[in-house]
Coordinates of C-alpha atoms and ligand atoms in Angstrom, one line a residue:
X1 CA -72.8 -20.5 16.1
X2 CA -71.7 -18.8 19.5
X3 CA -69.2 -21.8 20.4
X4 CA -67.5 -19.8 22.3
X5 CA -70.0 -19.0 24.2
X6 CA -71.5 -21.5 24.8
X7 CA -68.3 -23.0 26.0
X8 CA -67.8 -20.3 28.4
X9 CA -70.9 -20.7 30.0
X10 CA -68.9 -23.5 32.6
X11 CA -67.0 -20.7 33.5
X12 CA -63.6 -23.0 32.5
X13 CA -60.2 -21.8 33.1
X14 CA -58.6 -20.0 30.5
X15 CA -55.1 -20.8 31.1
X16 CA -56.2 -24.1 30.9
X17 CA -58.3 -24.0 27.8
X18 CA -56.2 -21.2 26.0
X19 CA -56.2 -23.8 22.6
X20 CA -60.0 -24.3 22.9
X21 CA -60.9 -20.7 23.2
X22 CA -59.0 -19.9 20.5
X23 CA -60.0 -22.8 18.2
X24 CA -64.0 -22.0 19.1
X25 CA -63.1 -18.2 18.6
X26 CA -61.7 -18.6 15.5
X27 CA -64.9 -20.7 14.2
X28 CA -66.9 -17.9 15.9
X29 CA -65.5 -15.1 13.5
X30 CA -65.3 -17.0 10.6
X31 CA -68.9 -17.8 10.9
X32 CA -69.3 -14.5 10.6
X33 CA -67.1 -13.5 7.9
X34 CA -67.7 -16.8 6.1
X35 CA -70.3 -18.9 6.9
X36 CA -70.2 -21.6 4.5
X37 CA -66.6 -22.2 4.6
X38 CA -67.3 -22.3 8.5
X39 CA -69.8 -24.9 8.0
X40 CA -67.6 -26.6 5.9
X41 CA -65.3 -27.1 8.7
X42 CA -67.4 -27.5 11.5
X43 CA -68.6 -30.5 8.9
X44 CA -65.4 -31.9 8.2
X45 CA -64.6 -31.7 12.0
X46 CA -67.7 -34.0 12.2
X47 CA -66.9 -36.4 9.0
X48 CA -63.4 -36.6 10.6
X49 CA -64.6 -37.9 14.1
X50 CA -67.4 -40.4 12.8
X51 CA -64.9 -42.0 10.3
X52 CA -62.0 -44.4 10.9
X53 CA -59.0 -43.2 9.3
X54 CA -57.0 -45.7 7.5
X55 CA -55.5 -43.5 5.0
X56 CA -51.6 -44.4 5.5
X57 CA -50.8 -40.8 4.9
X58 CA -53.1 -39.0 6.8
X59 CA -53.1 -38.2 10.5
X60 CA -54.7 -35.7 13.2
X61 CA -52.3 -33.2 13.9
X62 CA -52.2 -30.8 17.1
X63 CA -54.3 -27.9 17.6
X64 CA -51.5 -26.1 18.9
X65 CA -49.9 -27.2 15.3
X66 CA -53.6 -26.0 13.4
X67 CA -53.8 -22.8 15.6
X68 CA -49.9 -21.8 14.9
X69 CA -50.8 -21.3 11.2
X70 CA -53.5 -19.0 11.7
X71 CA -51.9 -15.7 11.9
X72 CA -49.9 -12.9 10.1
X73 CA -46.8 -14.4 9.2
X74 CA -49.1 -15.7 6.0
X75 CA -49.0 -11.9 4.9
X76 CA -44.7 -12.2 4.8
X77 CA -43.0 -12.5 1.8
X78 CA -39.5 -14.0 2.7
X79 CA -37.7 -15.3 -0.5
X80 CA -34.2 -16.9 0.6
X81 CA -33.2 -18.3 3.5
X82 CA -32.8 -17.4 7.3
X83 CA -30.2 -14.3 7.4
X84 CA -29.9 -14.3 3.5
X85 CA -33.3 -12.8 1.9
X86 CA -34.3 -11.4 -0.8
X87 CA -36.9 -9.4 1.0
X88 CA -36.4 -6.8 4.0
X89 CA -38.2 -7.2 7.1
X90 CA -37.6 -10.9 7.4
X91 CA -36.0 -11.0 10.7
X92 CA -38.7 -12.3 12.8
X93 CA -39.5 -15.1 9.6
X94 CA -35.2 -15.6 10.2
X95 CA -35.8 -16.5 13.8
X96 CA -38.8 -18.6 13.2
X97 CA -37.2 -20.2 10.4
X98 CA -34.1 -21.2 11.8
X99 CA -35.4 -22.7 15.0
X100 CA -37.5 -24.4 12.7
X101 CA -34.2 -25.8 11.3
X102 CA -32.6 -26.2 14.3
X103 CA -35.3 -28.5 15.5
X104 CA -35.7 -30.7 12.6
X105 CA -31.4 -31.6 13.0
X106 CA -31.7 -32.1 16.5
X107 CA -34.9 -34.7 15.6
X108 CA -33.2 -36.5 13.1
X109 CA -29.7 -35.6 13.9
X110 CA -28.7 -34.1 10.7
X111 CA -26.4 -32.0 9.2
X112 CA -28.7 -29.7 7.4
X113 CA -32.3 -29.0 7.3
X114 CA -34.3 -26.8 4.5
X115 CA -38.0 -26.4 5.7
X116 CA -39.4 -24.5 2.8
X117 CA -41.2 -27.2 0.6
X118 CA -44.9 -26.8 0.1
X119 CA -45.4 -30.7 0.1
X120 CA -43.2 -33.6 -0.4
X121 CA -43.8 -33.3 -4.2
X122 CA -41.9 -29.9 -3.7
X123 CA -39.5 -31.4 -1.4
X124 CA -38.7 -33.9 -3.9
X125 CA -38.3 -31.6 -6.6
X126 CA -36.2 -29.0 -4.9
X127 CA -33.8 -31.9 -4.2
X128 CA -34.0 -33.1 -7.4
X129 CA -32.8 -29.7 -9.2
X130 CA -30.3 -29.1 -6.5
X131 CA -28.6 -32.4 -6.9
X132 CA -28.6 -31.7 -10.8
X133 CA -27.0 -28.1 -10.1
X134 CA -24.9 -29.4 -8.2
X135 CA -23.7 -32.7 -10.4
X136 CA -23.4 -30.2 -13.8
X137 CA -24.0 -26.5 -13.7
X138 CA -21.3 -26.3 -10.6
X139 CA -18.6 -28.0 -12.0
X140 CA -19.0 -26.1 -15.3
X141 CA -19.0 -22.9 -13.8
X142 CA -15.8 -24.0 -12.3
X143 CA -14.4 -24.8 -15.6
X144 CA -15.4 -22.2 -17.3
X145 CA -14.3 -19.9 -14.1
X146 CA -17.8 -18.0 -13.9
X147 CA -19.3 -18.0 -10.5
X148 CA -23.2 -17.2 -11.5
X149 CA -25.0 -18.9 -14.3
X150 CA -25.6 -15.0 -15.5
X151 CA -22.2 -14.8 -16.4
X152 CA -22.5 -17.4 -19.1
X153 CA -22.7 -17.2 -23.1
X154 CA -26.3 -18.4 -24.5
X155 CA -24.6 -21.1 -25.6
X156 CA -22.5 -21.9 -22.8
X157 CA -25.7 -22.0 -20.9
X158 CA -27.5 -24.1 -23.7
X159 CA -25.2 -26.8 -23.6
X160 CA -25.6 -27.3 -19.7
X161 CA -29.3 -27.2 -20.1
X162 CA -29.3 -30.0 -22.1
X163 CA -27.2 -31.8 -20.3
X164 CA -29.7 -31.8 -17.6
X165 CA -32.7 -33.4 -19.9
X166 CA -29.7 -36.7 -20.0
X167 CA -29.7 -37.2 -16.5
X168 CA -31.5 -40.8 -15.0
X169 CA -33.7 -41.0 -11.9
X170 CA -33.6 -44.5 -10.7
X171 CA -36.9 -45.2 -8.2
X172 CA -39.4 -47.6 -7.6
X173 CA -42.0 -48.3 -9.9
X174 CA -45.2 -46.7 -9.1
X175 CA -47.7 -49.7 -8.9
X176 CA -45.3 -51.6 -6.7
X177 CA -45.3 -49.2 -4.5
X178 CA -43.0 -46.0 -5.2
X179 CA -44.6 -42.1 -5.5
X180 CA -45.9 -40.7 -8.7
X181 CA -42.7 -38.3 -8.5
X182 CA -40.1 -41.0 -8.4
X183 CA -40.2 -41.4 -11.7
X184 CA -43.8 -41.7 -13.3
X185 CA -44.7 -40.8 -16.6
X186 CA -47.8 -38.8 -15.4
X187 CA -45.4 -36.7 -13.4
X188 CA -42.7 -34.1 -13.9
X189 CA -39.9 -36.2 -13.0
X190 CA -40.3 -38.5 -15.8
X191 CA -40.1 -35.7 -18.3
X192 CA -37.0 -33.5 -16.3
X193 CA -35.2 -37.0 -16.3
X194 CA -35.0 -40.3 -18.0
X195 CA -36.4 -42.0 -15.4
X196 CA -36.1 -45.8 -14.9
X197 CA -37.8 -47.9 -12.3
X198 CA -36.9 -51.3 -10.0
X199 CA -39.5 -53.5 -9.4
X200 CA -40.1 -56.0 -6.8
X201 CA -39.2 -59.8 -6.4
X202 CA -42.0 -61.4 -8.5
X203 CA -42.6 -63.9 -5.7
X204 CA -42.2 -62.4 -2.7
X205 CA -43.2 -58.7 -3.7
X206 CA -39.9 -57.7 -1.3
X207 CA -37.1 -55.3 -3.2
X208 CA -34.5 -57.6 -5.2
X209 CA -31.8 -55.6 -4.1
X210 CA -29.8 -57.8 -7.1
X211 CA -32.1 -56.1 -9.3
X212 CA -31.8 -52.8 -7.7
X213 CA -27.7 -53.4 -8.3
X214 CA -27.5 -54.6 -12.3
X215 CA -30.4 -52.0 -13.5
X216 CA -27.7 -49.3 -11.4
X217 CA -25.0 -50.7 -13.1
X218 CA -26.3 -50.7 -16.5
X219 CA -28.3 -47.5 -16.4
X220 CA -25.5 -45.1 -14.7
X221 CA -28.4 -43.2 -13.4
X222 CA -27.4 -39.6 -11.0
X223 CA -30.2 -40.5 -8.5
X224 CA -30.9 -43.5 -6.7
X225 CA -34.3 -42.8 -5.0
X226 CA -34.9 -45.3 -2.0
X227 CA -38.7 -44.8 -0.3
X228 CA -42.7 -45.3 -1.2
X229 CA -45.8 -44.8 -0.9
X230 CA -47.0 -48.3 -0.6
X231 CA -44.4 -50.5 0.6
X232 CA -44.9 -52.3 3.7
X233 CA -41.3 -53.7 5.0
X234 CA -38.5 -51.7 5.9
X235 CA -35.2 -51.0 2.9
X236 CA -31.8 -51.6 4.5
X237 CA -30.5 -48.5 3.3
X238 CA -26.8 -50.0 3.8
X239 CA -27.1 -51.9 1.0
X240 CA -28.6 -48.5 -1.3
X241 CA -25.7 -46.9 -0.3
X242 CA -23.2 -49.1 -2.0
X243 CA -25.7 -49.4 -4.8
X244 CA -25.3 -45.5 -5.4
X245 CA -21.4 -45.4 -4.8
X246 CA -20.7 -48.4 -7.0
X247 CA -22.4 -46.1 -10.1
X248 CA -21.3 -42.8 -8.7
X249 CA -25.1 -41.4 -8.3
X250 CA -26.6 -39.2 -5.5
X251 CA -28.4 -41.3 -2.8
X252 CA -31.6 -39.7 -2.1
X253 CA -34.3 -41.3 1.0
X254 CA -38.0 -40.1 0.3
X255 CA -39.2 -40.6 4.0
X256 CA -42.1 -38.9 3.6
X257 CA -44.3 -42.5 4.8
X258 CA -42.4 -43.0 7.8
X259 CA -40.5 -39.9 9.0
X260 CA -42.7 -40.3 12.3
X261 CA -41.0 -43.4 12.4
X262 CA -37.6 -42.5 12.0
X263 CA -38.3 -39.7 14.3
X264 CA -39.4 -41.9 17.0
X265 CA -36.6 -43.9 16.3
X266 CA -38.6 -47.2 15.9
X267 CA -36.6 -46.9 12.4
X268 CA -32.7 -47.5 13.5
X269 CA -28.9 -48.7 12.1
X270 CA -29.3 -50.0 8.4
X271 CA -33.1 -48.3 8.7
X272 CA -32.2 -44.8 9.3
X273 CA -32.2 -43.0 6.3
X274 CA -30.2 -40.1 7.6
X275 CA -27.4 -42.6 8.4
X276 CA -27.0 -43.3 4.9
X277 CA -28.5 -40.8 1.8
X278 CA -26.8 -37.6 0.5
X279 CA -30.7 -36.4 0.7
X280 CA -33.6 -37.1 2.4
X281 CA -36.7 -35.8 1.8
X282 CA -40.0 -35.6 3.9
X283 CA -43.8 -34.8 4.3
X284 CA -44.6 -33.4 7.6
X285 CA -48.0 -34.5 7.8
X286 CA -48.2 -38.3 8.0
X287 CA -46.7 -40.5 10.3
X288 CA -44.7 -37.1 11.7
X289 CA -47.9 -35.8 12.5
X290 CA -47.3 -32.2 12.0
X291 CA -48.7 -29.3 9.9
X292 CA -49.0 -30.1 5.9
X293 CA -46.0 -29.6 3.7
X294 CA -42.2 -30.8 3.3
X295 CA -39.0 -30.6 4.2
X296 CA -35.4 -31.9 3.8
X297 CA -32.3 -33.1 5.2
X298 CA -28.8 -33.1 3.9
X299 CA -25.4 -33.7 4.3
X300 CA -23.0 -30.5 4.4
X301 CA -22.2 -31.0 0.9
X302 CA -25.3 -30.3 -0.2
X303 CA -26.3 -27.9 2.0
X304 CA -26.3 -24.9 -0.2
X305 CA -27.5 -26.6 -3.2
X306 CA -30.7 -27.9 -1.2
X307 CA -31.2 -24.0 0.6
X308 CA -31.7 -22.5 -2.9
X309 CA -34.9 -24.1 -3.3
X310 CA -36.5 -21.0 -4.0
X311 CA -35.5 -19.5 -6.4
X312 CA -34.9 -22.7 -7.6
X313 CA -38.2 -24.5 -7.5
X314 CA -40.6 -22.6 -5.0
X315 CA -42.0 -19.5 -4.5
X316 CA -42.0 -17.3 -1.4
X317 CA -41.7 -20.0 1.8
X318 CA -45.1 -20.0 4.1
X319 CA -44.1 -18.6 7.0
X320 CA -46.8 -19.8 9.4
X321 CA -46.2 -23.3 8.3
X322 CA -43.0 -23.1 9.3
X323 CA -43.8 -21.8 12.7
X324 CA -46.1 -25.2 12.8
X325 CA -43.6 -27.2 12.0
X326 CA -41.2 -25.7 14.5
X327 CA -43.5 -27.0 16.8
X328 CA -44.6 -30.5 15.5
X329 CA -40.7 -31.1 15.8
X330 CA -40.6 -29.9 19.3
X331 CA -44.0 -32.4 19.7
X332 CA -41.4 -35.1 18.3
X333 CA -38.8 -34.4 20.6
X334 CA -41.1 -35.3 23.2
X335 CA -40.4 -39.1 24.6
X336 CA -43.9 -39.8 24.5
X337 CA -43.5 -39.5 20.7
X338 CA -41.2 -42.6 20.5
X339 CA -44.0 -44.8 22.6
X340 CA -46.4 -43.4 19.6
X341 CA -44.2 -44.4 16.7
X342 CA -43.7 -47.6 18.3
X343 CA -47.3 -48.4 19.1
X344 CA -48.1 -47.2 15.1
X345 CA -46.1 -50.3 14.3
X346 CA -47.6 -52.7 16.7
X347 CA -51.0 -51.3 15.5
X348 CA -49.8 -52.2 11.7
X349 CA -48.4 -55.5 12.9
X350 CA -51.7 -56.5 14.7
X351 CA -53.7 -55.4 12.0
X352 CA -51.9 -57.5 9.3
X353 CA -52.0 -61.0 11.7
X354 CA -55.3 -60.6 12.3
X355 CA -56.5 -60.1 8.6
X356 CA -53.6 -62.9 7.6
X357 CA -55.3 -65.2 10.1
X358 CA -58.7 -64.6 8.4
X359 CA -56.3 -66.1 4.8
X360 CA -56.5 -62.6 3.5
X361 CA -53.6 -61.9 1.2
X362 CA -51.5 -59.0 2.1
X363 CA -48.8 -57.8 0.0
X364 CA -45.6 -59.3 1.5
X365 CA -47.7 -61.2 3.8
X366 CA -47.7 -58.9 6.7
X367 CA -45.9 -55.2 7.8
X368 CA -42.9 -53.6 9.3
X369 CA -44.1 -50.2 9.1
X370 CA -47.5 -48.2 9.4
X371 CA -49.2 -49.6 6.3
X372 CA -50.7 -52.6 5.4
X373 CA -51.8 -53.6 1.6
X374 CA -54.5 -56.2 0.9
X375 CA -54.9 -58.0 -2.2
X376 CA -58.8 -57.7 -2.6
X377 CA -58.9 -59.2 -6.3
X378 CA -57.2 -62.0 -4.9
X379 CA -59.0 -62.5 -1.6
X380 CA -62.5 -61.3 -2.1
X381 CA -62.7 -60.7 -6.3
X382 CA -63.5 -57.2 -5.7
X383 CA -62.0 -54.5 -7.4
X384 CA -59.7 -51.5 -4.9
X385 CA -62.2 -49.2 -6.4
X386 CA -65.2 -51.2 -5.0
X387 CA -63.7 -52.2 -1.9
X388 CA -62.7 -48.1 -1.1
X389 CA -66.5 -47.0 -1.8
X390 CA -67.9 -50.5 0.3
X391 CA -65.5 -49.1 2.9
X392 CA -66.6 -45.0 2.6
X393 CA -70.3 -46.6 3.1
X394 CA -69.6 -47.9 6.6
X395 CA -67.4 -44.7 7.3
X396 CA -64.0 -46.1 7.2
X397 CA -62.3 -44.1 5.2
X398 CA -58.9 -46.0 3.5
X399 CA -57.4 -45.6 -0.4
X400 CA -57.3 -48.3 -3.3
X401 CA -53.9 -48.6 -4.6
X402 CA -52.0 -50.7 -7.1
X403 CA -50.3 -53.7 -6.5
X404 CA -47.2 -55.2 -8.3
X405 CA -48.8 -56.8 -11.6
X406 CA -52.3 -55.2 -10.9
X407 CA -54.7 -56.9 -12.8
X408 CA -57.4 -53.6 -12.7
X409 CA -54.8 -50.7 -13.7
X410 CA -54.1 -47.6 -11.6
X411 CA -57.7 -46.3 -11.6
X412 CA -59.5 -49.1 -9.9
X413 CA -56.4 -51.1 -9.1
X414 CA -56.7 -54.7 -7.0
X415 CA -55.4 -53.3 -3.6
X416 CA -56.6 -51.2 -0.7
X417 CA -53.7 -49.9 1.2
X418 CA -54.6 -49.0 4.9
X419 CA -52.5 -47.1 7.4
X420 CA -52.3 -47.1 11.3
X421 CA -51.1 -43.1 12.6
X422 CA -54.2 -41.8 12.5
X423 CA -56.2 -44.0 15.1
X424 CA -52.6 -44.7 17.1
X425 CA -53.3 -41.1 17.3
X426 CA -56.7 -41.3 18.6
X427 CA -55.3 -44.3 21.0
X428 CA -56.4 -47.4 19.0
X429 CA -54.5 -50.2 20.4
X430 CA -53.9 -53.4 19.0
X431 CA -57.4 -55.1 20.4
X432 CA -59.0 -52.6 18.2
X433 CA -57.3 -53.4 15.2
X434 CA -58.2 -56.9 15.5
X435 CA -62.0 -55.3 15.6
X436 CA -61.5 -53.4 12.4
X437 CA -60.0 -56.4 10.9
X438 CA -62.7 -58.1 11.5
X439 CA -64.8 -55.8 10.6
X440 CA -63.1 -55.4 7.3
X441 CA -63.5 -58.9 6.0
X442 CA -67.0 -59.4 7.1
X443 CA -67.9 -56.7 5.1
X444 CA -65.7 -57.7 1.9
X445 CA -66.8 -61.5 2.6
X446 CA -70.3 -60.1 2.1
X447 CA -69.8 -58.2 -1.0
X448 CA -70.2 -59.4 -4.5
X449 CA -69.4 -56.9 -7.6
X450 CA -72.3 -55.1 -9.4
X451 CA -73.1 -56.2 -12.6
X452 CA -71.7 -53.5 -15.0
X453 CA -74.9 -52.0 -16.7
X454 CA -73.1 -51.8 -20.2
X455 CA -71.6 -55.0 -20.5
X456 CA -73.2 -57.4 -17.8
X457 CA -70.1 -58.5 -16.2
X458 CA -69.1 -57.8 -12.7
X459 CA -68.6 -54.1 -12.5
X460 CA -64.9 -52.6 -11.6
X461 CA -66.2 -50.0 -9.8
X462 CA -69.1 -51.5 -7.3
X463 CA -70.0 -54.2 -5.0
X464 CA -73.7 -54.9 -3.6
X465 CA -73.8 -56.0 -0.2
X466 CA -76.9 -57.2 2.0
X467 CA -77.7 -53.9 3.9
X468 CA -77.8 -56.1 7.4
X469 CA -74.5 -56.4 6.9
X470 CA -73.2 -52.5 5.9
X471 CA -75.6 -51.8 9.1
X472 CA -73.9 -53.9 11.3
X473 CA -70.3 -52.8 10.2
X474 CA -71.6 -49.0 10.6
X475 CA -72.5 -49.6 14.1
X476 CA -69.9 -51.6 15.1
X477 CA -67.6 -48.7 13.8
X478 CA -69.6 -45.7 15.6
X479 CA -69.2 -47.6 18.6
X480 CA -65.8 -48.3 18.6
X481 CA -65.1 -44.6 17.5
X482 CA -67.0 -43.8 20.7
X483 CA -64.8 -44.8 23.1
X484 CA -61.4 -42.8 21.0
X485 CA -63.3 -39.2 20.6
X486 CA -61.3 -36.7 18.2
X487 CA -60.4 -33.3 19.7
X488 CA -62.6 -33.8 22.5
X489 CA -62.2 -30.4 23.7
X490 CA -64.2 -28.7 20.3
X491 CA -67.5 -29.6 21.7
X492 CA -70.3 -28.8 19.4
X493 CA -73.9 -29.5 20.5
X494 CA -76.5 -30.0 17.9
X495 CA -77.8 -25.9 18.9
X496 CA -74.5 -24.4 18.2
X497 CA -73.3 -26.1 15.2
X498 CA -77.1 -24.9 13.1
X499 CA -75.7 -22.7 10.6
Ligands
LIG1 N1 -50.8 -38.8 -1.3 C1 -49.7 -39.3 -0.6 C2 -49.8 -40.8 -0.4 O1 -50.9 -41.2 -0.2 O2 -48.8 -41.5 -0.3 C3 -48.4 -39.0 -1.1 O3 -48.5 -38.1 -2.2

């Protein structure tokens, strides 16, 4: 490839370019080593720049973030946490970790932070077993005055082990908009818990917090789990917070959608999650924009319960992703971060009036947040399934989702959930999103289902379109995505990216 090189050859500065050099170096070497994965990248890099990202969890983060994963803390095994390991030679991972720490409570100004999770799935799951432990094997230690779970009696220990299986999750139900671990029967948390589910008003597709209240009071459940993955207004979580007091359960915030915007503080008072739960947890990846994985925040009391994630839950931490997300919180400290968090919104706002004014039916009829979910059945009588692949065809690249009631099940669902971080991030502004939105329902005006080949009716899973009309959309899109290049600095001319 000889990117480097090439790159060179302008005699650039170094100091100036140090991220560059070592981004083309490192494509350089693995070209060498690896040539197909490198091409792999190098093709991804390309995808990533010719598409427009919708995807309402995805994002672009830093190459200082990419580059500060790529080195030898990977090789460190460093079970525990900072200054209390089960490993020796963990104090460099100690200082790396706790700054990471540090950080993350000085972002979100909170009393504890545990950076370990893999993902959010993990983050969730750590808090889950920690709130459990804490709730029953703690105070039965204490009654039984043992200090370590070792100490017990294999029946001693049986009896709290089932005890755990009777605990409740309360969360939101997946297809109107809460995660697949909050509670879902195709996850782990519907089988670690009895897990039982809110819904949304029928009519106005907003949380009944009523609802929320009598299925608390009559289910008792330990965790009340506020957050989604597909909800596009904001929860007062105020009002979650008596919910969970009034039935004595733990009050957890899955932020993992809009930590970026709590960060940037766009999310504030009754908003805040950190003002509120006993738990929060978080992806670091989407709206946050940092390095993939999780995290969590805590109150002092759960502090220690939340730390023992592994051995709890997780293996060894990652090291270097915790060095990159010491630094995506350090790129959140940054005031320019809260003008990004902010525009995000405006973005999501602009996007939603523009569709709405074109009398396409959005879930709540419009956003608060980053996301924005369009009833497709409704407006257009295609399927989410047939809409996602119409939109992958023009290179927009966005996810089908459920909506409450969906008529097409969770695999090709009625709903196509689009987000707004990723082009904020490439410095879309709200003009632009009035483009895409009309973009977006030319093309879905346009489309008409497939007939299914088996049984003649309109097909589920695709729509046929005039191909004047996919062409125009494509161009309209490559045009647009001209003017908002992606990592402008990798430059890779048709010569140096032959593999
Ligand atoms: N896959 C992420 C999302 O789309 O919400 C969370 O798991």
């Amino acid at each position: 490839m000889g990117l480097l090189k090439k790159f060179l050859e302008n005699k650039p500065s170094v100091d100036d370019n140090l991220e560059t050099i070592a981004y083309l170096a490192s494509l350089d070497n693995l070209q060498k080593k690896a040539p197909r994965i490198a091409h792999a990248i190098i093709e991804e890099i390309q995808r990533q720049r010719n598409s427009l990202k919708l995807i309402a969890s995805e994002n672009y983060s830093s190459l200082a973030v990419q580059l500060a994963m790529g080195n030898l803390l990977t090789d460190k095994y460093a079970e525990g946490h900072p200054h209390h390991r089960f490993y020796a030679g963990c104090e460099n991972i100690d200082t790396i970790e706790a700054e990471a720490v540090s950080l993350a409570k000085t972002l979100f100004e909170a009393d504890h932070a545990y950076v370990q999770p893999h993902s959010g799935a993990d983050a969730n799951l750590v808090a889950f077993w920690g709130i459990l432990i804490k709730r029953l094997e703690q105070p039965a230690l204490l009654a039984l005055e043992k200090t370590n779970v070792s100490q017990l009696s294999k029946e001693e220990y049986e009896k709290i082990r089932l005890q755990f299986s009777q605990q409740k999750l309360l969360g939101m139900a997946l297809d109107c908009g809460g995660h697949l671990t909050h509670g879902s029967r195709a996850n782990v948390s519907s089988k670690m818990f009895q897990a039982v589910s809110y819904g949304l008003d029928h009519r106005t597709h907003l949380i009944d917090y009523k609802e929320v209240r009598d299925i608390a009071r009559r289910e008792k459940p330990a965790i009340l789990l506020a957050g989604y993955s597909a909800y596009p207004r904001l929860i007062d979580f105020s009002i979650m917070r008596e919910i969970a007091d009034e039935v004595g359960a733990t009050f957890v915030v899955d932020m993992a959608h809009f930590a970026g915007l709590v960060a940037g503080k766009v999310l504030k008072g009754v908003y805040n999650p950190i003002l509120y739960a006993d738990v929060v947890t978080s992806t670091s990846h989407k709206t946050l924009r940092g390095p993939r994985g999780g995290f969590i925040l805590c109150t002092e009391a759960y502090k220690e319960f939340m730390d023992k994630g592994c051995p709890h839950v997780l293996g060894g931490p990652l090291p270097h992703v915790m060095a990159a997300k010491a630094l995506a919180f350090r790129e959140a400290l940054d005031p320019s971060f809260s003008s990004y968090a902010e525009q995000i919104v405006k973005n999501a706002k602009a996007l939603a009036q523009a569709l709405m004014a074109k009398k396409v039916h959005l879930i709540t009829n419009g956003t608060d947040n980053h996301l924005v979910l369009i009833d497709v059945q409704r407006t257009f009588g295609l399927s989410g399934r047939a809409a996602e692949n119409l939109l992958s065809s023009v290179h927009m690249t966005a996810n089908r989702n459920s909506i409450p009631q969906d008529p097409n099940g969770p695999w090709y669902c009625a709903g196509i959930r689009l987000g707004t971080a990723a082009l904020t991030t490439r410095g879309m502004k709200e003009q632009e999103m009035e483009k895409i939105a009309t973009i977006l329902y030319d093309l879905f005006k346009a489309a008409r289902p497939s007939e299914d080949p088996k049984t003649g009716k309109p097909s589920l899973a695709k729509a046929s379109i005039d191909e004047k009309v996919r062409e125009r959309a494509k161009n309209e899109i490559a045009e647009m995505l001209s003017s908002f290049p992606l990592y402008p600095e990798i430059v890779l001319s048709p010569e140096t990216i032959a593999v």
